[in-house]
Amino acid sequence: MLFLSCFYVVITAGAQKKEKEKEKKDTIHQTQIEVPAHALNFIAMGDWGRNGEYEQKEVAKQMGITAKQSGASFILATGDNFYPSGVASTQDYSWIASYENMYTAHSLQTDWYVVLGNHDYKGNIQAEIDYSKISRRWHMPYQYYAKKIPIGGDPKNGVLLLVCIDTSPFISQYYSSQDHKDQVQKQDTAMQRKWIEEVLSDTSSAIKWRIVAGHHPLFSGGKRIKSPDTFELNVLLKPIFDKYKVDAYICGHEHNLQYIKPAGATHYFVSGAGSETTPVIQYPEIGKYALSINGFMLFSLTLESMLVQIVDENGNLLYKTTIHK
């Protein structure tokens, strides 16, 4: 009996030691993020699905820690969800290797609002839409869609109007690309543009913030700084964003982290560092921040302000800014 008691004490002590080591390890990776009271918090991350390679696994782990700290209500995925060529079906193994077995933290078992990227267009985009019927957390009801999300938990106080758009069909070069043309040619860009304007023109007093999410940037300090694609989208969408006073446009495509503020109401954020990274410079004159490093952005919305915090894969708080209404 004495032997069994001692054995139990040793086992218990060992388990407690392991638990403390785990807590200590998690603490090392926690950031000193700010979490405003009564805020709607969400993480924006893009260009991610690489079977855990190119630091995807490390970013996913830190997302779980930050989502837990902030009480994130949802994840915004800014496209290029599966490399190199999207998914073939809802049964494609990439769903397991790059998504279900990757973002496993309890804090990430929440709503994911997802947009399509150009690499997704190389596969079966309908499969990404249909997966919404299989997964409780994956939301992509159509190529483009909108959602009103309560701020502070009560829609009577105010809501975020989140508008998720499909930018690939607006890029002319894809219509001659063997990888993209079959699917982009099926899309009605005039209808989508009309829909964007109709949704953004909502005059409800409950809407406190208007945020648009897409894959391609309108401004970038990355390798596409002078790309025809970037110029094309800027000419097409910036006048609409200006007209309806869109507060922020959040995208990916460039594999880095950027914040750019041109003239007008809209703040432009690039969060495409979910796995592989690419070089970037701070955009001339209007660029506020740029870094080629794995990570993501944490947005916190109250009725009066939007706090944006940029976090790297190791939990370092790289940058933060507050935008006031």
PDB file of C-alpha atoms in Angstrom:
ATOM      1  CA  MET A   1       0.000   0.000   0.000  1.00  0.00           C
ATOM      2  CA  LEU A   2       2.879   2.333   0.853  1.00  0.00           C
ATOM      3  CA  PHE A   3       4.510   1.543  -2.491  1.00  0.00           C
ATOM      4  CA  LEU A   4       1.291   2.336  -4.388  1.00  0.00           C
ATOM      5  CA  SER A   5       0.891   5.656  -2.558  1.00  0.00           C
ATOM      6  CA  CYS A   6       4.436   6.696  -3.399  1.00  0.00           C
ATOM      7  CA  PHE A   7       3.938   5.627  -6.998  1.00  0.00           C
ATOM      8  CA  TYR A   8       0.766   7.748  -7.209  1.00  0.00           C
ATOM      9  CA  VAL A   9       2.574  10.776  -5.766  1.00  0.00           C
ATOM     10  CA  VAL A  10       5.392  10.419  -8.307  1.00  0.00           C
ATOM     11  CA  ILE A  11       2.956  10.101 -11.216  1.00  0.00           C
ATOM     12  CA  THR A  12       0.901  13.078 -10.002  1.00  0.00           C
ATOM     13  CA  ALA A  13       3.984  15.217  -9.512  1.00  0.00           C
ATOM     14  CA  GLY A  14       5.209  14.280 -12.974  1.00  0.00           C
ATOM     15  CA  ALA A  15       1.892  15.209 -14.567  1.00  0.00           C
ATOM     16  CA  GLN A  16       1.821  18.542 -12.723  1.00  0.00           C
ATOM     17  CA  LYS A  17       5.381  19.278 -13.844  1.00  0.00           C
ATOM     18  CA  LYS A  18       4.493  18.586 -17.486  1.00  0.00           C
ATOM     19  CA  GLU A  19       1.401  20.796 -17.212  1.00  0.00           C
ATOM     20  CA  LYS A  20       3.476  23.650 -15.750  1.00  0.00           C
ATOM     21  CA  GLU A  21       6.070  23.246 -18.525  1.00  0.00           C
ATOM     22  CA  LYS A  22       3.268  23.396 -21.102  1.00  0.00           C
ATOM     23  CA  GLU A  23       1.834  26.546 -19.503  1.00  0.00           C
ATOM     24  CA  LYS A  24       5.294  28.116 -19.427  1.00  0.00           C
ATOM     25  CA  LYS A  25       5.869  27.259 -23.097  1.00  0.00           C
ATOM     26  CA  ASP A  26       2.509  28.779 -24.101  1.00  0.00           C
ATOM     27  CA  THR A  27       3.269  31.910 -22.069  1.00  0.00           C
ATOM     28  CA  ILE A  28       6.539  32.410 -23.939  1.00  0.00           C
ATOM     29  CA  HIS A  29       4.563  32.655 -27.179  1.00  0.00           C
ATOM     30  CA  GLN A  30       1.833  34.926 -25.855  1.00  0.00           C
ATOM     31  CA  THR A  31       1.867  38.532 -26.986  1.00  0.00           C
ATOM     32  CA  GLN A  32       1.146  41.644 -25.011  1.00  0.00           C
ATOM     33  CA  ILE A  33      -1.856  42.376 -27.166  1.00  0.00           C
ATOM     34  CA  GLU A  34      -4.467  44.898 -26.168  1.00  0.00           C
ATOM     35  CA  VAL A  35      -8.060  43.697 -25.900  1.00  0.00           C
ATOM     36  CA  PRO A  36     -10.538  46.595 -25.681  1.00  0.00           C
ATOM     37  CA  ALA A  37     -13.652  46.091 -23.584  1.00  0.00           C
ATOM     38  CA  HIS A  38     -16.839  45.143 -25.453  1.00  0.00           C
ATOM     39  CA  ALA A  39     -14.947  44.781 -28.742  1.00  0.00           C
ATOM     40  CA  LEU A  40     -15.632  42.519 -31.702  1.00  0.00           C
ATOM     41  CA  ASN A  41     -12.288  40.776 -32.272  1.00  0.00           C
ATOM     42  CA  PHE A  42     -11.194  38.819 -35.325  1.00  0.00           C
ATOM     43  CA  ILE A  43      -7.994  37.544 -36.935  1.00  0.00           C
ATOM     44  CA  ALA A  44      -7.177  38.159 -40.613  1.00  0.00           C
ATOM     45  CA  MET A  45      -4.778  35.755 -42.288  1.00  0.00           C
ATOM     46  CA  GLY A  46      -4.141  34.721 -45.880  1.00  0.00           C
ATOM     47  CA  ASP A  47      -2.122  32.710 -48.398  1.00  0.00           C
ATOM     48  CA  TRP A  48      -1.884  29.771 -46.081  1.00  0.00           C
ATOM     49  CA  GLY A  49      -2.673  26.226 -47.235  1.00  0.00           C
ATOM     50  CA  ARG A  50       0.663  24.415 -47.616  1.00  0.00           C
ATOM     51  CA  ASN A  51       0.254  21.185 -45.620  1.00  0.00           C
ATOM     52  CA  GLY A  52       1.975  22.793 -42.641  1.00  0.00           C
ATOM     53  CA  GLU A  53       5.114  23.805 -44.537  1.00  0.00           C
ATOM     54  CA  TYR A  54       6.628  27.297 -44.916  1.00  0.00           C
ATOM     55  CA  GLU A  55       5.816  28.077 -41.257  1.00  0.00           C
ATOM     56  CA  GLN A  56       2.085  27.461 -41.698  1.00  0.00           C
ATOM     57  CA  LYS A  57       2.061  25.203 -38.646  1.00  0.00           C
ATOM     58  CA  GLU A  58       3.814  27.807 -36.496  1.00  0.00           C
ATOM     59  CA  VAL A  59       1.459  30.579 -37.608  1.00  0.00           C
ATOM     60  CA  ALA A  60      -1.540  28.343 -36.899  1.00  0.00           C
ATOM     61  CA  LYS A  61      -0.331  27.649 -33.354  1.00  0.00           C
ATOM     62  CA  GLN A  62       0.155  31.342 -32.600  1.00  0.00           C
ATOM     63  CA  MET A  63      -3.235  32.149 -34.093  1.00  0.00           C
ATOM     64  CA  GLY A  64      -4.740  29.766 -31.571  1.00  0.00           C
ATOM     65  CA  ILE A  65      -2.968  31.515 -28.697  1.00  0.00           C
ATOM     66  CA  THR A  66      -3.932  35.005 -29.874  1.00  0.00           C
ATOM     67  CA  ALA A  67      -7.514  33.977 -30.616  1.00  0.00           C
ATOM     68  CA  LYS A  68      -7.815  32.629 -27.071  1.00  0.00           C
ATOM     69  CA  GLN A  69      -6.329  35.774 -25.551  1.00  0.00           C
ATOM     70  CA  SER A  70      -8.581  38.092 -27.513  1.00  0.00           C
ATOM     71  CA  GLY A  71     -11.722  35.978 -27.552  1.00  0.00           C
ATOM     72  CA  ALA A  72     -11.764  36.185 -31.356  1.00  0.00           C
ATOM     73  CA  SER A  73     -15.273  35.851 -32.756  1.00  0.00           C
ATOM     74  CA  PHE A  74     -14.143  34.762 -36.198  1.00  0.00           C
ATOM     75  CA  ILE A  75     -11.247  34.222 -38.587  1.00  0.00           C
ATOM     76  CA  LEU A  76     -11.076  36.092 -41.897  1.00  0.00           C
ATOM     77  CA  ALA A  77      -9.138  34.098 -44.498  1.00  0.00           C
ATOM     78  CA  THR A  78      -8.030  36.314 -47.386  1.00  0.00           C
ATOM     79  CA  GLY A  79      -7.629  33.703 -50.109  1.00  0.00           C
ATOM     80  CA  ASP A  80      -5.158  31.277 -51.671  1.00  0.00           C
ATOM     81  CA  ASN A  81      -6.502  28.777 -49.215  1.00  0.00           C
ATOM     82  CA  PHE A  82      -4.883  25.735 -50.838  1.00  0.00           C
ATOM     83  CA  TYR A  83      -1.604  25.577 -52.723  1.00  0.00           C
ATOM     84  CA  PRO A  84      -0.616  24.975 -55.400  1.00  0.00           C
ATOM     85  CA  SER A  85      -3.926  24.446 -57.205  1.00  0.00           C
ATOM     86  CA  GLY A  86      -6.886  24.692 -54.868  1.00  0.00           C
ATOM     87  CA  VAL A  87      -8.863  21.525 -54.107  1.00  0.00           C
ATOM     88  CA  ALA A  88     -10.321  18.908 -56.435  1.00  0.00           C
ATOM     89  CA  SER A  89     -13.418  18.200 -54.337  1.00  0.00           C
ATOM     90  CA  THR A  90     -14.854  18.387 -50.834  1.00  0.00           C
ATOM     91  CA  GLN A  91     -13.051  15.086 -50.175  1.00  0.00           C
ATOM     92  CA  ASP A  92      -9.619  16.368 -51.249  1.00  0.00           C
ATOM     93  CA  TYR A  93      -6.941  15.450 -48.684  1.00  0.00           C
ATOM     94  CA  SER A  94      -5.890  19.112 -48.574  1.00  0.00           C
ATOM     95  CA  TRP A  95      -8.884  19.787 -46.329  1.00  0.00           C
ATOM     96  CA  ILE A  96      -7.289  17.529 -43.733  1.00  0.00           C
ATOM     97  CA  ALA A  97      -3.616  18.346 -44.299  1.00  0.00           C
ATOM     98  CA  SER A  98      -3.912  22.120 -44.673  1.00  0.00           C
ATOM     99  CA  TYR A  99      -6.999  22.982 -42.654  1.00  0.00           C
ATOM    100  CA  GLU A 100      -8.657  20.530 -40.272  1.00  0.00           C
ATOM    101  CA  ASN A 101      -5.426  19.083 -38.843  1.00  0.00           C
ATOM    102  CA  MET A 102      -3.659  22.436 -38.880  1.00  0.00           C
ATOM    103  CA  TYR A 103      -5.954  24.912 -37.104  1.00  0.00           C
ATOM    104  CA  THR A 104      -6.800  22.636 -34.193  1.00  0.00           C
ATOM    105  CA  ALA A 105      -6.821  25.025 -31.214  1.00  0.00           C
ATOM    106  CA  HIS A 106     -10.171  25.237 -29.445  1.00  0.00           C
ATOM    107  CA  SER A 107     -10.136  29.009 -29.986  1.00  0.00           C
ATOM    108  CA  LEU A 108     -10.026  28.444 -33.757  1.00  0.00           C
ATOM    109  CA  GLN A 109     -13.146  26.251 -33.758  1.00  0.00           C
ATOM    110  CA  THR A 110     -15.151  29.345 -34.579  1.00  0.00           C
ATOM    111  CA  ASP A 111     -16.557  30.910 -37.734  1.00  0.00           C
ATOM    112  CA  TRP A 112     -14.131  31.235 -40.652  1.00  0.00           C
ATOM    113  CA  TYR A 113     -15.224  33.709 -43.337  1.00  0.00           C
ATOM    114  CA  VAL A 114     -13.238  32.788 -46.421  1.00  0.00           C
ATOM    115  CA  VAL A 115     -12.603  34.417 -49.806  1.00  0.00           C
ATOM    116  CA  LEU A 116     -11.233  32.852 -52.978  1.00  0.00           C
ATOM    117  CA  GLY A 117      -7.718  33.517 -54.287  1.00  0.00           C
ATOM    118  CA  ASN A 118      -6.114  32.965 -57.674  1.00  0.00           C
ATOM    119  CA  HIS A 119      -4.614  29.621 -56.591  1.00  0.00           C
ATOM    120  CA  ASP A 120      -8.067  28.461 -55.545  1.00  0.00           C
ATOM    121  CA  TYR A 121      -9.220  29.220 -59.077  1.00  0.00           C
ATOM    122  CA  LYS A 122      -6.752  26.618 -60.355  1.00  0.00           C
ATOM    123  CA  GLY A 123      -8.864  23.991 -58.627  1.00  0.00           C
ATOM    124  CA  ASN A 124     -12.552  23.437 -58.001  1.00  0.00           C
ATOM    125  CA  ILE A 125     -13.949  26.632 -56.501  1.00  0.00           C
ATOM    126  CA  GLN A 126     -17.409  25.083 -56.155  1.00  0.00           C
ATOM    127  CA  ALA A 127     -15.875  22.524 -53.786  1.00  0.00           C
ATOM    128  CA  GLU A 128     -14.755  25.347 -51.484  1.00  0.00           C
ATOM    129  CA  ILE A 129     -18.301  26.711 -51.532  1.00  0.00           C
ATOM    130  CA  ASP A 130     -19.828  23.271 -50.931  1.00  0.00           C
ATOM    131  CA  TYR A 131     -17.522  22.605 -47.970  1.00  0.00           C
ATOM    132  CA  SER A 132     -19.640  25.154 -46.108  1.00  0.00           C
ATOM    133  CA  LYS A 133     -22.300  22.417 -45.900  1.00  0.00           C
ATOM    134  CA  ILE A 134     -19.808  19.947 -44.425  1.00  0.00           C
ATOM    135  CA  SER A 135     -17.845  22.066 -41.963  1.00  0.00           C
ATOM    136  CA  ARG A 136     -19.503  23.975 -39.137  1.00  0.00           C
ATOM    137  CA  ARG A 137     -16.797  26.634 -39.128  1.00  0.00           C
ATOM    138  CA  TRP A 138     -16.068  27.112 -42.861  1.00  0.00           C
ATOM    139  CA  HIS A 139     -18.249  29.840 -44.405  1.00  0.00           C
ATOM    140  CA  MET A 140     -18.286  30.518 -48.135  1.00  0.00           C
ATOM    141  CA  PRO A 141     -21.919  30.403 -49.262  1.00  0.00           C
ATOM    142  CA  TYR A 142     -21.079  31.842 -52.677  1.00  0.00           C
ATOM    143  CA  GLN A 143     -18.109  33.357 -54.527  1.00  0.00           C
ATOM    144  CA  TYR A 144     -19.007  36.646 -52.828  1.00  0.00           C
ATOM    145  CA  TYR A 145     -21.248  37.328 -49.857  1.00  0.00           C
ATOM    146  CA  ALA A 146     -21.913  39.728 -46.970  1.00  0.00           C
ATOM    147  CA  LYS A 147     -22.524  39.334 -43.264  1.00  0.00           C
ATOM    148  CA  LYS A 148     -23.666  41.691 -40.512  1.00  0.00           C
ATOM    149  CA  ILE A 149     -21.888  40.851 -37.258  1.00  0.00           C
ATOM    150  CA  PRO A 150     -22.843  42.392 -33.889  1.00  0.00           C
ATOM    151  CA  ILE A 151     -20.272  44.546 -32.100  1.00  0.00           C
ATOM    152  CA  GLY A 152     -20.065  43.733 -28.416  1.00  0.00           C
ATOM    153  CA  GLY A 153     -22.494  40.860 -28.834  1.00  0.00           C
ATOM    154  CA  ASP A 154     -25.652  42.959 -29.247  1.00  0.00           C
ATOM    155  CA  PRO A 155     -26.828  43.955 -32.761  1.00  0.00           C
ATOM    156  CA  LYS A 156     -28.918  46.742 -31.213  1.00  0.00           C
ATOM    157  CA  ASN A 157     -25.689  48.532 -30.311  1.00  0.00           C
ATOM    158  CA  GLY A 158     -24.216  48.300 -33.781  1.00  0.00           C
ATOM    159  CA  VAL A 159     -22.855  45.895 -36.369  1.00  0.00           C
ATOM    160  CA  LEU A 160     -19.907  45.323 -38.652  1.00  0.00           C
ATOM    161  CA  LEU A 161     -20.881  44.994 -42.301  1.00  0.00           C
ATOM    162  CA  LEU A 162     -18.356  42.478 -43.657  1.00  0.00           C
ATOM    163  CA  VAL A 163     -18.356  42.244 -47.455  1.00  0.00           C
ATOM    164  CA  CYS A 164     -16.369  39.351 -48.924  1.00  0.00           C
ATOM    165  CA  ILE A 165     -15.671  39.729 -52.633  1.00  0.00           C
ATOM    166  CA  ASP A 166     -14.177  37.562 -55.382  1.00  0.00           C
ATOM    167  CA  THR A 167     -11.386  39.552 -57.014  1.00  0.00           C
ATOM    168  CA  SER A 168      -9.892  37.028 -59.481  1.00  0.00           C
ATOM    169  CA  PRO A 169     -12.587  37.545 -62.154  1.00  0.00           C
ATOM    170  CA  PHE A 170     -11.715  41.263 -62.198  1.00  0.00           C
ATOM    171  CA  ILE A 171      -8.111  40.508 -63.278  1.00  0.00           C
ATOM    172  CA  SER A 172      -7.884  40.534 -67.080  1.00  0.00           C
ATOM    173  CA  GLN A 173      -4.738  38.402 -67.397  1.00  0.00           C
ATOM    174  CA  TYR A 174      -6.552  35.388 -65.937  1.00  0.00           C
ATOM    175  CA  TYR A 175      -8.805  35.246 -68.985  1.00  0.00           C
ATOM    176  CA  SER A 176      -5.833  34.141 -71.102  1.00  0.00           C
ATOM    177  CA  SER A 177      -4.269  31.935 -68.432  1.00  0.00           C
ATOM    178  CA  GLN A 178      -4.573  28.186 -68.950  1.00  0.00           C
ATOM    179  CA  ASP A 179      -4.832  27.730 -65.189  1.00  0.00           C
ATOM    180  CA  HIS A 180      -7.638  30.224 -64.636  1.00  0.00           C
ATOM    181  CA  LYS A 181      -9.592  31.009 -67.784  1.00  0.00           C
ATOM    182  CA  ASP A 182     -12.115  28.164 -67.658  1.00  0.00           C
ATOM    183  CA  GLN A 183     -13.456  29.278 -64.299  1.00  0.00           C
ATOM    184  CA  VAL A 184     -13.119  33.071 -64.453  1.00  0.00           C
ATOM    185  CA  GLN A 185     -14.955  33.158 -67.779  1.00  0.00           C
ATOM    186  CA  LYS A 186     -18.006  31.736 -66.028  1.00  0.00           C
ATOM    187  CA  GLN A 187     -18.224  34.683 -63.624  1.00  0.00           C
ATOM    188  CA  ASP A 188     -20.382  37.742 -64.196  1.00  0.00           C
ATOM    189  CA  THR A 189     -18.210  40.645 -63.052  1.00  0.00           C
ATOM    190  CA  ALA A 190     -20.842  43.247 -63.881  1.00  0.00           C
ATOM    191  CA  MET A 191     -23.293  41.476 -61.585  1.00  0.00           C
ATOM    192  CA  GLN A 192     -20.735  41.253 -58.793  1.00  0.00           C
ATOM    193  CA  ARG A 193     -19.842  44.930 -59.105  1.00  0.00           C
ATOM    194  CA  LYS A 194     -23.527  45.876 -58.976  1.00  0.00           C
ATOM    195  CA  TRP A 195     -23.963  43.651 -55.924  1.00  0.00           C
ATOM    196  CA  ILE A 196     -20.980  45.279 -54.159  1.00  0.00           C
ATOM    197  CA  GLU A 197     -22.527  48.711 -54.617  1.00  0.00           C
ATOM    198  CA  GLU A 198     -25.953  47.547 -53.481  1.00  0.00           C
ATOM    199  CA  VAL A 199     -24.575  45.993 -50.296  1.00  0.00           C
ATOM    200  CA  LEU A 200     -22.336  48.937 -49.432  1.00  0.00           C
ATOM    201  CA  SER A 201     -25.149  51.424 -50.036  1.00  0.00           C
ATOM    202  CA  ASP A 202     -27.081  50.047 -47.057  1.00  0.00           C
ATOM    203  CA  THR A 203     -27.933  53.157 -44.987  1.00  0.00           C
ATOM    204  CA  SER A 204     -28.889  51.341 -41.795  1.00  0.00           C
ATOM    205  CA  SER A 205     -27.831  53.318 -38.718  1.00  0.00           C
ATOM    206  CA  ALA A 206     -26.828  50.021 -37.082  1.00  0.00           C
ATOM    207  CA  ILE A 207     -23.815  49.728 -39.397  1.00  0.00           C
ATOM    208  CA  LYS A 208     -20.848  51.219 -37.558  1.00  0.00           C
ATOM    209  CA  TRP A 209     -18.052  49.771 -39.701  1.00  0.00           C
ATOM    210  CA  ARG A 210     -17.844  48.745 -43.352  1.00  0.00           C
ATOM    211  CA  ILE A 211     -15.015  46.312 -44.114  1.00  0.00           C
ATOM    212  CA  VAL A 212     -14.412  44.682 -47.488  1.00  0.00           C
ATOM    213  CA  ALA A 213     -12.279  41.552 -47.807  1.00  0.00           C
ATOM    214  CA  GLY A 214     -10.806  40.247 -51.052  1.00  0.00           C
ATOM    215  CA  HIS A 215      -7.689  38.497 -52.253  1.00  0.00           C
ATOM    216  CA  HIS A 216      -5.893  40.972 -54.514  1.00  0.00           C
ATOM    217  CA  PRO A 217      -4.495  44.312 -53.264  1.00  0.00           C
ATOM    218  CA  LEU A 218      -5.354  47.766 -54.557  1.00  0.00           C
ATOM    219  CA  PHE A 219      -2.047  49.055 -53.188  1.00  0.00           C
ATOM    220  CA  SER A 220       1.087  47.068 -52.426  1.00  0.00           C
ATOM    221  CA  GLY A 221       4.731  47.542 -51.535  1.00  0.00           C
ATOM    222  CA  GLY A 222       5.466  43.969 -52.581  1.00  0.00           C
ATOM    223  CA  LYS A 223       6.554  42.590 -55.928  1.00  0.00           C
ATOM    224  CA  ARG A 224       3.213  43.659 -57.420  1.00  0.00           C
ATOM    225  CA  ILE A 225       3.719  47.332 -56.590  1.00  0.00           C
ATOM    226  CA  LYS A 226       3.549  48.235 -60.315  1.00  0.00           C
ATOM    227  CA  SER A 227       1.595  45.218 -61.485  1.00  0.00           C
ATOM    228  CA  PRO A 228      -1.202  45.740 -64.035  1.00  0.00           C
ATOM    229  CA  ASP A 229      -3.391  43.590 -61.752  1.00  0.00           C
ATOM    230  CA  THR A 230      -2.972  45.997 -58.847  1.00  0.00           C
ATOM    231  CA  PHE A 231      -3.624  49.020 -61.053  1.00  0.00           C
ATOM    232  CA  GLU A 232      -6.682  47.366 -62.614  1.00  0.00           C
ATOM    233  CA  LEU A 233      -8.292  46.601 -59.281  1.00  0.00           C
ATOM    234  CA  ASN A 234      -7.464  50.042 -57.934  1.00  0.00           C
ATOM    235  CA  VAL A 235      -9.188  51.757 -60.838  1.00  0.00           C
ATOM    236  CA  LEU A 236     -12.218  49.486 -60.526  1.00  0.00           C
ATOM    237  CA  LEU A 237     -12.783  49.356 -56.778  1.00  0.00           C
ATOM    238  CA  LYS A 238     -11.248  52.415 -55.108  1.00  0.00           C
ATOM    239  CA  PRO A 239     -13.951  54.795 -56.439  1.00  0.00           C
ATOM    240  CA  ILE A 240     -16.599  52.457 -54.989  1.00  0.00           C
ATOM    241  CA  PHE A 241     -14.835  52.268 -51.623  1.00  0.00           C
ATOM    242  CA  ASP A 242     -14.484  56.044 -51.565  1.00  0.00           C
ATOM    243  CA  LYS A 243     -18.120  56.583 -52.532  1.00  0.00           C
ATOM    244  CA  TYR A 244     -19.485  54.407 -49.722  1.00  0.00           C
ATOM    245  CA  LYS A 245     -16.789  55.324 -47.205  1.00  0.00           C
ATOM    246  CA  VAL A 246     -15.496  51.795 -46.693  1.00  0.00           C
ATOM    247  CA  ASP A 247     -13.435  51.815 -43.495  1.00  0.00           C
ATOM    248  CA  ALA A 248     -10.978  49.061 -44.421  1.00  0.00           C
ATOM    249  CA  TYR A 249     -10.052  46.725 -47.245  1.00  0.00           C
ATOM    250  CA  ILE A 250      -8.279  43.563 -46.084  1.00  0.00           C
ATOM    251  CA  CYS A 251      -6.567  41.302 -48.605  1.00  0.00           C
ATOM    252  CA  GLY A 252      -3.720  38.870 -49.215  1.00  0.00           C
ATOM    253  CA  HIS A 253      -1.939  37.849 -52.466  1.00  0.00           C
ATOM    254  CA  GLU A 254       1.296  39.501 -51.373  1.00  0.00           C
ATOM    255  CA  HIS A 255       2.942  37.143 -48.874  1.00  0.00           C
ATOM    256  CA  ASN A 256       3.737  39.711 -46.221  1.00  0.00           C
ATOM    257  CA  LEU A 257       2.114  42.182 -43.816  1.00  0.00           C
ATOM    258  CA  GLN A 258       1.300  45.748 -44.874  1.00  0.00           C
ATOM    259  CA  TYR A 259      -0.721  48.804 -43.882  1.00  0.00           C
ATOM    260  CA  ILE A 260      -1.246  51.542 -46.457  1.00  0.00           C
ATOM    261  CA  LYS A 261      -3.347  54.681 -46.089  1.00  0.00           C
ATOM    262  CA  PRO A 262      -3.974  56.715 -49.260  1.00  0.00           C
ATOM    263  CA  ALA A 263      -6.291  59.705 -49.478  1.00  0.00           C
ATOM    264  CA  GLY A 264      -9.906  58.842 -48.763  1.00  0.00           C
ATOM    265  CA  ALA A 265     -11.764  57.029 -46.019  1.00  0.00           C
ATOM    266  CA  THR A 266     -10.374  53.540 -46.608  1.00  0.00           C
ATOM    267  CA  HIS A 267      -7.441  51.945 -44.791  1.00  0.00           C
ATOM    268  CA  TYR A 268      -5.725  49.175 -46.779  1.00  0.00           C
ATOM    269  CA  PHE A 269      -4.304  46.084 -45.058  1.00  0.00           C
ATOM    270  CA  VAL A 270      -2.406  43.198 -46.652  1.00  0.00           C
ATOM    271  CA  SER A 271      -2.362  40.064 -44.494  1.00  0.00           C
ATOM    272  CA  GLY A 272      -0.964  37.306 -46.674  1.00  0.00           C
ATOM    273  CA  ALA A 273       1.764  35.823 -44.477  1.00  0.00           C
ATOM    274  CA  GLY A 274       0.046  32.615 -43.373  1.00  0.00           C
ATOM    275  CA  SER A 275       2.820  30.461 -44.832  1.00  0.00           C
ATOM    276  CA  GLU A 276       5.414  31.368 -47.493  1.00  0.00           C
ATOM    277  CA  THR A 277       6.689  34.975 -47.357  1.00  0.00           C
ATOM    278  CA  THR A 278       7.904  37.281 -50.134  1.00  0.00           C
ATOM    279  CA  PRO A 279       9.892  40.564 -50.087  1.00  0.00           C
ATOM    280  CA  VAL A 280       8.215  43.903 -49.423  1.00  0.00           C
ATOM    281  CA  ILE A 281       9.061  47.567 -48.971  1.00  0.00           C
ATOM    282  CA  GLN A 282       7.027  50.218 -47.199  1.00  0.00           C
ATOM    283  CA  TYR A 283       4.816  51.802 -49.820  1.00  0.00           C
ATOM    284  CA  PRO A 284       6.220  55.230 -50.790  1.00  0.00           C
ATOM    285  CA  GLU A 285       4.669  58.194 -48.938  1.00  0.00           C
ATOM    286  CA  ILE A 286       1.355  56.556 -47.982  1.00  0.00           C
ATOM    287  CA  GLY A 287       2.748  53.335 -46.517  1.00  0.00           C
ATOM    288  CA  LYS A 288       2.451  53.013 -42.729  1.00  0.00           C
ATOM    289  CA  TYR A 289       3.967  49.571 -42.184  1.00  0.00           C
ATOM    290  CA  ALA A 290       5.470  46.674 -44.146  1.00  0.00           C
ATOM    291  CA  LEU A 291       7.403  43.566 -43.188  1.00  0.00           C
ATOM    292  CA  SER A 292       8.110  40.236 -44.833  1.00  0.00           C
ATOM    293  CA  ILE A 293       7.522  37.886 -41.912  1.00  0.00           C
ATOM    294  CA  ASN A 294       5.082  35.113 -41.088  1.00  0.00           C
ATOM    295  CA  GLY A 295       2.103  36.288 -39.076  1.00  0.00           C
ATOM    296  CA  PHE A 296      -1.388  37.743 -39.099  1.00  0.00           C
ATOM    297  CA  MET A 297      -3.479  40.720 -37.991  1.00  0.00           C
ATOM    298  CA  LEU A 298      -5.844  41.081 -35.050  1.00  0.00           C
ATOM    299  CA  PHE A 299      -8.709  43.553 -35.483  1.00  0.00           C
ATOM    300  CA  SER A 300     -10.726  44.833 -32.521  1.00  0.00           C
ATOM    301  CA  LEU A 301     -13.834  46.905 -33.257  1.00  0.00           C
ATOM    302  CA  THR A 302     -15.763  49.009 -30.781  1.00  0.00           C
ATOM    303  CA  LEU A 303     -18.437  51.549 -31.658  1.00  0.00           C
ATOM    304  CA  GLU A 304     -15.827  54.321 -31.640  1.00  0.00           C
ATOM    305  CA  SER A 305     -12.548  52.751 -32.775  1.00  0.00           C
ATOM    306  CA  MET A 306     -10.782  49.988 -34.696  1.00  0.00           C
ATOM    307  CA  LEU A 307      -7.562  48.681 -33.162  1.00  0.00           C
ATOM    308  CA  VAL A 308      -5.276  46.770 -35.533  1.00  0.00           C
ATOM    309  CA  GLN A 309      -2.403  44.706 -34.140  1.00  0.00           C
ATOM    310  CA  ILE A 310       0.132  42.805 -36.245  1.00  0.00           C
ATOM    311  CA  VAL A 311       1.520  39.646 -34.655  1.00  0.00           C
ATOM    312  CA  ASP A 312       4.266  37.344 -35.931  1.00  0.00           C
ATOM    313  CA  GLU A 313       4.480  33.550 -35.748  1.00  0.00           C
ATOM    314  CA  ASN A 314       6.415  33.714 -32.468  1.00  0.00           C
ATOM    315  CA  GLY A 315       3.872  35.947 -30.765  1.00  0.00           C
ATOM    316  CA  ASN A 316       5.779  39.206 -31.076  1.00  0.00           C
ATOM    317  CA  LEU A 317       3.592  42.291 -31.354  1.00  0.00           C
ATOM    318  CA  LEU A 318       5.132  44.001 -34.381  1.00  0.00           C
ATOM    319  CA  TYR A 319       2.865  47.009 -34.852  1.00  0.00           C
ATOM    320  CA  LYS A 320      -0.428  48.468 -33.710  1.00  0.00           C
ATOM    321  CA  THR A 321      -2.580  51.396 -34.693  1.00  0.00           C
ATOM    322  CA  THR A 322      -5.969  52.736 -33.670  1.00  0.00           C
ATOM    323  CA  ILE A 323      -8.410  54.142 -36.199  1.00  0.00           C
ATOM    324  CA  HIS A 324     -11.134  56.361 -34.769  1.00  0.00           C
ATOM    325  CA  LYS A 325     -14.589  56.940 -36.144  1.00  0.00           C
TER     326      LYS A 325
END
